[in-house]
Amino acid sequence: MAIFDDELSPLQQRNLEEALQVKVIDRAALILDIFARRARTREGQLQVELAQHQYLLPRLAGQWSHLERLGGGIGTRGPGETQLETDRRLIQRKIHRLKAQIDDIRKHRQLYRQQRRKTGIPIVAIVGYTNAGKSTLLNALSHADVFVEDKLFATLDPTTKRITLPDKSVALLTDTVGFIRKLPPTIVTAFKATLEELSEANMLLHIVDLTCHNAPEQCQIVEDILADLNLSDKPRITALNKIDLLLNDSRSWDEETAISYLSDQTEADENSVLISSTKRWGLSKLLELISRTLSHTMQPV
């Protein structure tokens, strides 16, 4: 099997398979396969299945090209073409049914959002590159029990939990699907209902894996995707996560000394905070920053 980093057109995929004599999949297919393994709720499973069918539909022709050469006489349709048309019709019907089911879920979610708006409780949406530690942070701040694993897209389904801020007010914290470089359009489309949680949020909490060698590039990818979703102007703060993994094991560290030491070596602005979700370091300051940002955001115009 050969895996290509860029998304391939159906023709490119077919030509490569004929030239290499191996099964060829592109990056989009690989991501969809990972998504299919990670989805746990009914909504997530439907969204992944929709994306898979939308990806497969234009690639059907290549799968039946060997039968097209067996076609009948002039003016007749060969068995390959007949099977291709049948498969296309079946997949198009499946896509239609999946969209209808997802629309029902979206309507239910919209009703839930309307109820949340009536309460006046502010919403904070966690965003970030996949595997940056979003679910771990949600668990740490809300004492939730969201599935956490050191894998790409370990959490696909949005989870919302209530948190208490330092001023004793409450907010809703929502964990969303992780972003990734060159996120395939079929995935963005299929997860529209999930990503709508971001537009409903009063502010965004961008979590960054500070230990990653290309953390700046990942930050830019997140910013680019937010721009594509027309969310660039949404108020946000940044949590620089996993600081405990940056420390020398030759000495023991506590929260105060670790943050003080790393603050001198990290360029963080007033809207950023150093944290370790696993050790719960920096979370008090993070909650204070969330509270302060929301107080400005929620002020009447």
mmCIF file of C-alpha atoms in Angstrom:
data_model
loop_
_atom_site.group_PDB
_atom_site.id
_atom_site.type_symbol
_atom_site.label_atom_id
_atom_site.label_comp_id
_atom_site.label_asym_id
_atom_site.label_seq_id
_atom_site.Cartn_x
_atom_site.Cartn_y
_atom_site.Cartn_z
ATOM 1 C CA MET A 1 0.000 0.000 0.000
ATOM 2 C CA ALA A 2 1.196 3.526 -0.834
ATOM 3 C CA ILE A 3 0.061 6.626 1.087
ATOM 4 C CA PHE A 4 0.330 10.100 -0.438
ATOM 5 C CA ASP A 5 0.413 13.272 1.649
ATOM 6 C CA ASP A 6 -1.700 15.339 -0.751
ATOM 7 C CA GLU A 7 -5.290 14.630 -1.690
ATOM 8 C CA LEU A 8 -5.428 12.834 -5.025
ATOM 9 C CA SER A 9 -8.030 13.219 -7.730
ATOM 10 C CA PRO A 10 -9.792 10.001 -8.790
ATOM 11 C CA LEU A 11 -7.816 9.989 -12.054
ATOM 12 C CA GLN A 12 -4.493 10.491 -10.253
ATOM 13 C CA GLN A 13 -5.293 7.703 -7.820
ATOM 14 C CA ARG A 14 -6.249 5.302 -10.619
ATOM 15 C CA ASN A 15 -3.135 6.097 -12.677
ATOM 16 C CA LEU A 16 -0.855 5.634 -9.668
ATOM 17 C CA GLU A 17 -2.418 2.286 -8.796
ATOM 18 C CA GLU A 18 -1.922 1.076 -12.355
ATOM 19 C CA ALA A 19 1.687 2.304 -12.414
ATOM 20 C CA LEU A 20 2.667 1.042 -8.961
ATOM 21 C CA GLN A 21 0.477 -2.086 -8.920
ATOM 22 C CA VAL A 22 -0.426 -1.428 -5.285
ATOM 23 C CA LYS A 23 -3.394 0.010 -3.442
ATOM 24 C CA VAL A 24 -3.026 3.813 -3.244
ATOM 25 C CA ILE A 25 -4.707 5.985 -0.626
ATOM 26 C CA ASP A 26 -4.259 9.687 -0.047
ATOM 27 C CA ARG A 27 -4.110 11.769 3.089
ATOM 28 C CA ALA A 28 -7.850 12.442 3.104
ATOM 29 C CA ALA A 29 -8.661 8.723 3.041
ATOM 30 C CA LEU A 30 -6.225 8.064 5.890
ATOM 31 C CA ILE A 31 -7.741 10.827 8.037
ATOM 32 C CA LEU A 32 -11.246 9.542 7.328
ATOM 33 C CA ASP A 33 -10.184 6.072 8.428
ATOM 34 C CA ILE A 34 -8.811 7.471 11.694
ATOM 35 C CA PHE A 35 -12.002 9.465 12.216
ATOM 36 C CA ALA A 36 -14.082 6.326 11.688
ATOM 37 C CA ARG A 37 -12.131 4.535 14.426
ATOM 38 C CA ARG A 38 -12.460 7.439 16.887
ATOM 39 C CA ALA A 39 -16.123 8.458 16.536
ATOM 40 C CA ARG A 40 -18.122 7.306 19.547
ATOM 41 C CA THR A 41 -21.441 9.141 19.565
ATOM 42 C CA ARG A 42 -24.169 8.652 16.989
ATOM 43 C CA GLU A 43 -23.611 12.169 15.690
ATOM 44 C CA GLY A 44 -19.896 11.637 15.201
ATOM 45 C CA GLN A 45 -20.450 8.308 13.444
ATOM 46 C CA LEU A 46 -22.988 9.846 11.062
ATOM 47 C CA GLN A 47 -20.667 12.732 10.237
ATOM 48 C CA VAL A 48 -17.766 10.415 9.486
ATOM 49 C CA GLU A 49 -19.928 8.116 7.379
ATOM 50 C CA LEU A 50 -21.157 11.097 5.357
ATOM 51 C CA ALA A 51 -17.597 12.269 4.727
ATOM 52 C CA GLN A 52 -16.573 8.770 3.648
ATOM 53 C CA HIS A 53 -19.402 8.498 1.121
ATOM 54 C CA GLN A 54 -18.730 11.989 -0.250
ATOM 55 C CA TYR A 55 -15.093 11.020 -0.687
ATOM 56 C CA LEU A 56 -15.952 7.701 -2.351
ATOM 57 C CA LEU A 57 -18.589 8.929 -4.836
ATOM 58 C CA PRO A 58 -16.244 10.544 -7.422
ATOM 59 C CA ARG A 59 -13.871 7.573 -7.144
ATOM 60 C CA LEU A 60 -16.362 4.901 -8.154
ATOM 61 C CA ALA A 61 -15.492 5.072 -11.844
ATOM 62 C CA GLY A 62 -11.997 3.756 -11.268
ATOM 63 C CA GLN A 63 -13.277 0.788 -9.312
ATOM 64 C CA TRP A 64 -15.394 -0.411 -12.234
ATOM 65 C CA SER A 65 -13.120 0.567 -15.139
ATOM 66 C CA HIS A 66 -12.046 -3.064 -15.599
ATOM 67 C CA LEU A 67 -15.685 -4.065 -16.229
ATOM 68 C CA GLU A 68 -16.317 -1.241 -18.666
ATOM 69 C CA ARG A 69 -13.946 -2.925 -21.100
ATOM 70 C CA LEU A 70 -16.382 -5.878 -21.174
ATOM 71 C CA GLY A 71 -19.198 -3.743 -22.578
ATOM 72 C CA GLY A 72 -21.656 -4.999 -25.171
ATOM 73 C CA GLY A 73 -22.136 -3.896 -28.763
ATOM 74 C CA ILE A 74 -22.449 -0.435 -30.243
ATOM 75 C CA GLY A 75 -25.040 1.693 -28.503
ATOM 76 C CA THR A 76 -25.447 -0.669 -25.580
ATOM 77 C CA ARG A 77 -24.361 -0.296 -21.978
ATOM 78 C CA GLY A 78 -21.786 -2.707 -20.660
ATOM 79 C CA PRO A 79 -22.141 -4.441 -17.287
ATOM 80 C CA GLY A 80 -19.485 -2.203 -15.800
ATOM 81 C CA GLU A 81 -21.371 0.959 -16.641
ATOM 82 C CA THR A 82 -24.594 -0.513 -15.295
ATOM 83 C CA GLN A 83 -22.962 -1.442 -11.997
ATOM 84 C CA LEU A 84 -21.319 1.992 -11.783
ATOM 85 C CA GLU A 85 -24.645 3.757 -12.220
ATOM 86 C CA THR A 86 -26.249 1.483 -9.632
ATOM 87 C CA ASP A 87 -23.505 2.148 -7.092
ATOM 88 C CA ARG A 88 -23.647 5.893 -7.699
ATOM 89 C CA ARG A 89 -27.392 5.887 -7.156
ATOM 90 C CA LEU A 90 -27.071 3.876 -3.940
ATOM 91 C CA ILE A 91 -24.362 6.133 -2.541
ATOM 92 C CA GLN A 92 -26.256 9.294 -3.485
ATOM 93 C CA ARG A 93 -29.312 7.943 -1.656
ATOM 94 C CA LYS A 94 -27.144 7.108 1.344
ATOM 95 C CA ILE A 95 -25.651 10.613 1.343
ATOM 96 C CA HIS A 96 -29.154 12.083 1.209
ATOM 97 C CA ARG A 97 -30.287 9.967 4.187
ATOM 98 C CA LEU A 98 -27.167 10.810 6.205
ATOM 99 C CA LYS A 99 -27.612 14.541 5.566
ATOM 100 C CA ALA A 100 -31.239 14.299 6.699
ATOM 101 C CA GLN A 101 -30.233 12.512 9.907
ATOM 102 C CA ILE A 102 -27.465 15.030 10.601
ATOM 103 C CA ASP A 103 -29.883 17.901 9.928
ATOM 104 C CA ASP A 104 -32.203 16.454 12.574
ATOM 105 C CA ILE A 105 -29.318 16.388 15.045
ATOM 106 C CA ARG A 106 -28.370 19.931 14.055
ATOM 107 C CA LYS A 107 -31.934 21.141 14.706
ATOM 108 C CA HIS A 108 -31.869 19.482 18.121
ATOM 109 C CA ARG A 109 -28.490 21.067 18.854
ATOM 110 C CA GLN A 110 -29.806 24.444 17.735
ATOM 111 C CA LEU A 111 -32.693 24.148 20.206
ATOM 112 C CA TYR A 112 -30.174 23.304 22.897
ATOM 113 C CA ARG A 113 -28.133 26.377 21.944
ATOM 114 C CA GLN A 114 -31.228 28.563 22.172
ATOM 115 C CA GLN A 115 -31.855 27.269 25.677
ATOM 116 C CA ARG A 116 -28.236 27.994 26.604
ATOM 117 C CA ARG A 117 -28.517 31.544 25.264
ATOM 118 C CA LYS A 118 -31.613 32.136 27.383
ATOM 119 C CA THR A 119 -29.650 31.309 30.514
ATOM 120 C CA GLY A 120 -27.081 33.974 29.668
ATOM 121 C CA ILE A 121 -24.228 31.648 30.640
ATOM 122 C CA PRO A 122 -21.137 32.436 28.540
ATOM 123 C CA ILE A 123 -19.601 29.748 26.360
ATOM 124 C CA VAL A 124 -15.871 29.095 25.989
ATOM 125 C CA ALA A 125 -14.858 26.807 23.112
ATOM 126 C CA ILE A 126 -11.515 24.992 23.225
ATOM 127 C CA VAL A 127 -9.697 24.903 19.890
ATOM 128 C CA GLY A 128 -6.300 23.644 18.887
ATOM 129 C CA TYR A 129 -4.275 21.291 16.775
ATOM 130 C CA THR A 130 -5.090 17.621 17.237
ATOM 131 C CA ASN A 131 -3.439 15.980 20.254
ATOM 132 C CA ALA A 132 -2.625 19.336 21.875
ATOM 133 C CA GLY A 133 -4.382 18.280 25.092
ATOM 134 C CA LYS A 134 -7.858 19.811 24.735
ATOM 135 C CA SER A 135 -9.738 16.957 26.384
ATOM 136 C CA THR A 136 -7.206 16.719 29.209
ATOM 137 C CA LEU A 137 -7.688 20.422 29.892
ATOM 138 C CA LEU A 138 -11.481 20.051 29.832
ATOM 139 C CA ASN A 139 -11.218 17.245 32.368
ATOM 140 C CA ALA A 140 -8.880 19.280 34.570
ATOM 141 C CA LEU A 141 -11.035 22.421 34.591
ATOM 142 C CA SER A 142 -14.438 20.764 34.884
ATOM 143 C CA HIS A 143 -13.619 17.496 36.652
ATOM 144 C CA ALA A 144 -15.219 15.759 33.684
ATOM 145 C CA ASP A 145 -14.459 12.274 32.434
ATOM 146 C CA VAL A 146 -13.867 12.859 28.725
ATOM 147 C CA PHE A 147 -11.981 10.146 26.833
ATOM 148 C CA VAL A 148 -8.278 11.033 26.642
ATOM 149 C CA GLU A 149 -5.577 9.225 24.677
ATOM 150 C CA ASP A 150 -2.233 10.225 23.173
ATOM 151 C CA LYS A 151 -3.485 9.775 19.611
ATOM 152 C CA LEU A 152 -4.631 11.954 16.733
ATOM 153 C CA PHE A 153 -8.341 12.791 16.874
ATOM 154 C CA ALA A 154 -8.856 10.835 20.103
ATOM 155 C CA THR A 155 -11.937 13.038 20.664
ATOM 156 C CA LEU A 156 -14.238 13.830 17.739
ATOM 157 C CA ASP A 157 -17.494 14.514 19.500
ATOM 158 C CA PRO A 158 -18.160 17.894 21.127
ATOM 159 C CA THR A 159 -18.461 17.801 24.914
ATOM 160 C CA THR A 160 -19.773 20.701 27.004
ATOM 161 C CA LYS A 161 -19.182 21.016 30.751
ATOM 162 C CA ARG A 162 -19.904 23.690 33.329
ATOM 163 C CA ILE A 163 -16.986 25.380 35.088
ATOM 164 C CA THR A 164 -16.854 27.819 37.991
ATOM 165 C CA LEU A 165 -14.733 30.941 37.554
ATOM 166 C CA PRO A 166 -12.787 32.767 40.289
ATOM 167 C CA ASP A 167 -15.542 35.390 40.686
ATOM 168 C CA LYS A 168 -18.011 32.530 41.412
ATOM 169 C CA SER A 169 -19.754 32.984 38.055
ATOM 170 C CA VAL A 170 -20.153 29.980 35.776
ATOM 171 C CA ALA A 171 -19.316 29.324 32.133
ATOM 172 C CA LEU A 172 -19.795 26.455 29.706
ATOM 173 C CA LEU A 173 -16.591 24.913 28.366
ATOM 174 C CA THR A 174 -16.849 23.054 25.039
ATOM 175 C CA ASP A 175 -14.259 20.679 23.605
ATOM 176 C CA THR A 176 -14.289 20.414 19.792
ATOM 177 C CA VAL A 177 -12.617 18.312 17.111
ATOM 178 C CA GLY A 178 -8.886 18.864 16.724
ATOM 179 C CA PHE A 179 -7.574 20.729 13.703
ATOM 180 C CA ILE A 180 -4.908 19.420 11.344
ATOM 181 C CA ARG A 181 -2.893 20.624 8.372
ATOM 182 C CA LYS A 182 -4.810 20.538 5.093
ATOM 183 C CA LEU A 183 -8.028 19.422 6.730
ATOM 184 C CA PRO A 184 -9.919 17.742 3.847
ATOM 185 C CA PRO A 185 -12.959 19.748 2.647
ATOM 186 C CA THR A 186 -15.221 16.701 3.005
ATOM 187 C CA ILE A 187 -14.373 16.569 6.701
ATOM 188 C CA VAL A 188 -14.955 20.288 7.216
ATOM 189 C CA THR A 189 -18.343 19.933 5.515
ATOM 190 C CA ALA A 190 -19.349 16.804 7.421
ATOM 191 C CA PHE A 191 -18.369 18.305 10.771
ATOM 192 C CA LYS A 192 -20.154 21.591 10.137
ATOM 193 C CA ALA A 193 -22.610 20.878 12.960
ATOM 194 C CA THR A 194 -19.740 20.312 15.352
ATOM 195 C CA LEU A 195 -17.800 23.361 14.209
ATOM 196 C CA GLU A 196 -20.909 25.498 14.656
ATOM 197 C CA GLU A 197 -20.158 25.271 18.375
ATOM 198 C CA LEU A 198 -17.258 27.658 17.726
ATOM 199 C CA SER A 199 -19.444 30.353 16.186
ATOM 200 C CA GLU A 200 -21.799 30.168 19.175
ATOM 201 C CA ALA A 201 -18.982 30.645 21.680
ATOM 202 C CA ASN A 202 -18.377 33.977 23.406
ATOM 203 C CA MET A 203 -14.642 33.342 23.308
ATOM 204 C CA LEU A 204 -12.115 30.764 22.126
ATOM 205 C CA LEU A 205 -9.461 29.064 24.230
ATOM 206 C CA HIS A 206 -6.610 28.093 21.914
ATOM 207 C CA ILE A 207 -4.516 25.332 23.461
ATOM 208 C CA VAL A 208 -0.992 24.772 22.121
ATOM 209 C CA ASP A 209 1.333 21.814 22.646
ATOM 210 C CA LEU A 210 4.458 23.707 23.644
ATOM 211 C CA THR A 211 6.604 20.568 23.383
ATOM 212 C CA CYS A 212 5.911 20.096 19.666
ATOM 213 C CA HIS A 213 8.873 21.033 17.460
ATOM 214 C CA ASN A 214 6.583 22.798 14.978
ATOM 215 C CA ALA A 215 4.247 24.451 17.479
ATOM 216 C CA PRO A 216 4.359 27.826 15.641
ATOM 217 C CA GLU A 217 3.292 26.126 12.404
ATOM 218 C CA GLN A 218 0.446 24.340 14.193
ATOM 219 C CA CYS A 219 -0.698 27.651 15.701
ATOM 220 C CA GLN A 220 -0.799 29.202 12.246
ATOM 221 C CA ILE A 221 -2.796 26.270 10.874
ATOM 222 C CA VAL A 222 -5.381 26.756 13.618
ATOM 223 C CA GLU A 223 -5.516 30.477 12.851
ATOM 224 C CA ASP A 224 -5.971 29.773 9.132
ATOM 225 C CA ILE A 225 -8.844 27.356 9.777
ATOM 226 C CA LEU A 226 -10.509 29.845 12.123
ATOM 227 C CA ALA A 227 -10.182 32.448 9.378
ATOM 228 C CA ASP A 228 -11.824 30.050 6.895
ATOM 229 C CA LEU A 229 -14.683 29.676 9.379
ATOM 230 C CA ASN A 230 -14.957 33.489 9.708
ATOM 231 C CA LEU A 231 -13.931 33.361 13.364
ATOM 232 C CA SER A 232 -10.763 35.458 13.270
ATOM 233 C CA ASP A 233 -12.394 38.275 15.220
ATOM 234 C CA LYS A 234 -13.664 36.023 18.001
ATOM 235 C CA PRO A 235 -12.100 36.969 21.390
ATOM 236 C CA ARG A 236 -9.525 34.385 22.433
ATOM 237 C CA ILE A 237 -6.761 33.495 24.823
ATOM 238 C CA THR A 238 -3.924 30.981 24.449
ATOM 239 C CA ALA A 239 -2.955 28.200 26.843
ATOM 240 C CA LEU A 240 0.618 26.981 26.298
ATOM 241 C CA ASN A 241 0.295 23.389 27.441
ATOM 242 C CA LYS A 242 2.556 20.502 28.553
ATOM 243 C CA ILE A 243 5.159 22.721 30.205
ATOM 244 C CA ASP A 244 6.043 19.918 32.624
ATOM 245 C CA LEU A 245 7.613 18.021 29.716
ATOM 246 C CA LEU A 246 10.016 20.895 29.061
ATOM 247 C CA LEU A 247 11.667 20.708 32.471
ATOM 248 C CA ASN A 248 14.954 19.052 33.375
ATOM 249 C CA ASP A 249 14.424 15.821 35.314
ATOM 250 C CA SER A 250 17.599 16.402 37.348
ATOM 251 C CA ARG A 251 15.715 18.570 39.819
ATOM 252 C CA SER A 252 12.279 18.549 41.378
ATOM 253 C CA TRP A 253 9.790 21.190 40.266
ATOM 254 C CA ASP A 254 6.670 22.666 41.749
ATOM 255 C CA GLU A 255 4.120 24.849 40.006
ATOM 256 C CA GLU A 256 5.553 28.209 41.067
ATOM 257 C CA THR A 257 9.203 27.516 40.254
ATOM 258 C CA ALA A 258 8.364 25.784 36.968
ATOM 259 C CA ILE A 259 6.205 28.621 35.654
ATOM 260 C CA SER A 260 8.668 31.255 36.865
ATOM 261 C CA TYR A 261 11.548 29.468 35.142
ATOM 262 C CA LEU A 262 9.723 28.943 31.843
ATOM 263 C CA SER A 263 8.229 32.445 31.807
ATOM 264 C CA ASP A 264 11.724 33.860 31.404
ATOM 265 C CA GLN A 265 12.288 31.664 28.343
ATOM 266 C CA THR A 266 8.916 31.885 26.654
ATOM 267 C CA GLU A 267 7.502 34.796 24.705
ATOM 268 C CA ALA A 268 3.990 34.969 26.113
ATOM 269 C CA ASP A 269 1.745 38.032 25.906
ATOM 270 C CA GLU A 270 -0.950 39.165 28.321
ATOM 271 C CA ASN A 271 -3.481 36.900 26.635
ATOM 272 C CA SER A 272 -1.367 33.757 27.069
ATOM 273 C CA VAL A 273 -0.712 31.523 30.049
ATOM 274 C CA LEU A 274 1.678 28.630 30.695
ATOM 275 C CA ILE A 275 -0.074 25.481 31.896
ATOM 276 C CA SER A 276 0.253 21.762 32.453
ATOM 277 C CA SER A 277 -3.157 20.122 32.212
ATOM 278 C CA THR A 278 -1.902 16.815 33.606
ATOM 279 C CA LYS A 279 -0.266 18.423 36.672
ATOM 280 C CA ARG A 280 -2.927 21.165 36.918
ATOM 281 C CA TRP A 281 -0.258 23.870 36.889
ATOM 282 C CA GLY A 282 -1.294 27.355 35.821
ATOM 283 C CA LEU A 283 -5.001 26.572 35.839
ATOM 284 C CA SER A 284 -5.835 29.223 38.444
ATOM 285 C CA LYS A 285 -4.257 31.904 36.283
ATOM 286 C CA LEU A 286 -5.987 30.468 33.220
ATOM 287 C CA LEU A 287 -9.383 30.685 34.915
ATOM 288 C CA GLU A 288 -8.654 34.271 35.958
ATOM 289 C CA LEU A 289 -7.774 35.127 32.358
ATOM 290 C CA ILE A 290 -10.957 33.470 31.099
ATOM 291 C CA SER A 291 -12.997 35.400 33.671
ATOM 292 C CA ARG A 292 -11.364 38.720 32.760
ATOM 293 C CA THR A 293 -11.813 38.148 29.010
ATOM 294 C CA LEU A 294 -15.462 37.176 29.415
ATOM 295 C CA SER A 295 -16.173 40.211 31.580
ATOM 296 C CA HIS A 296 -15.068 42.441 28.683
ATOM 297 C CA THR A 297 -16.770 40.282 26.048
ATOM 298 C CA MET A 298 -20.113 40.111 27.833
ATOM 299 C CA GLN A 299 -20.344 43.833 28.531
ATOM 300 C CA PRO A 300 -23.333 45.465 26.798
ATOM 301 C CA VAL A 301 -22.461 47.623 23.822
#
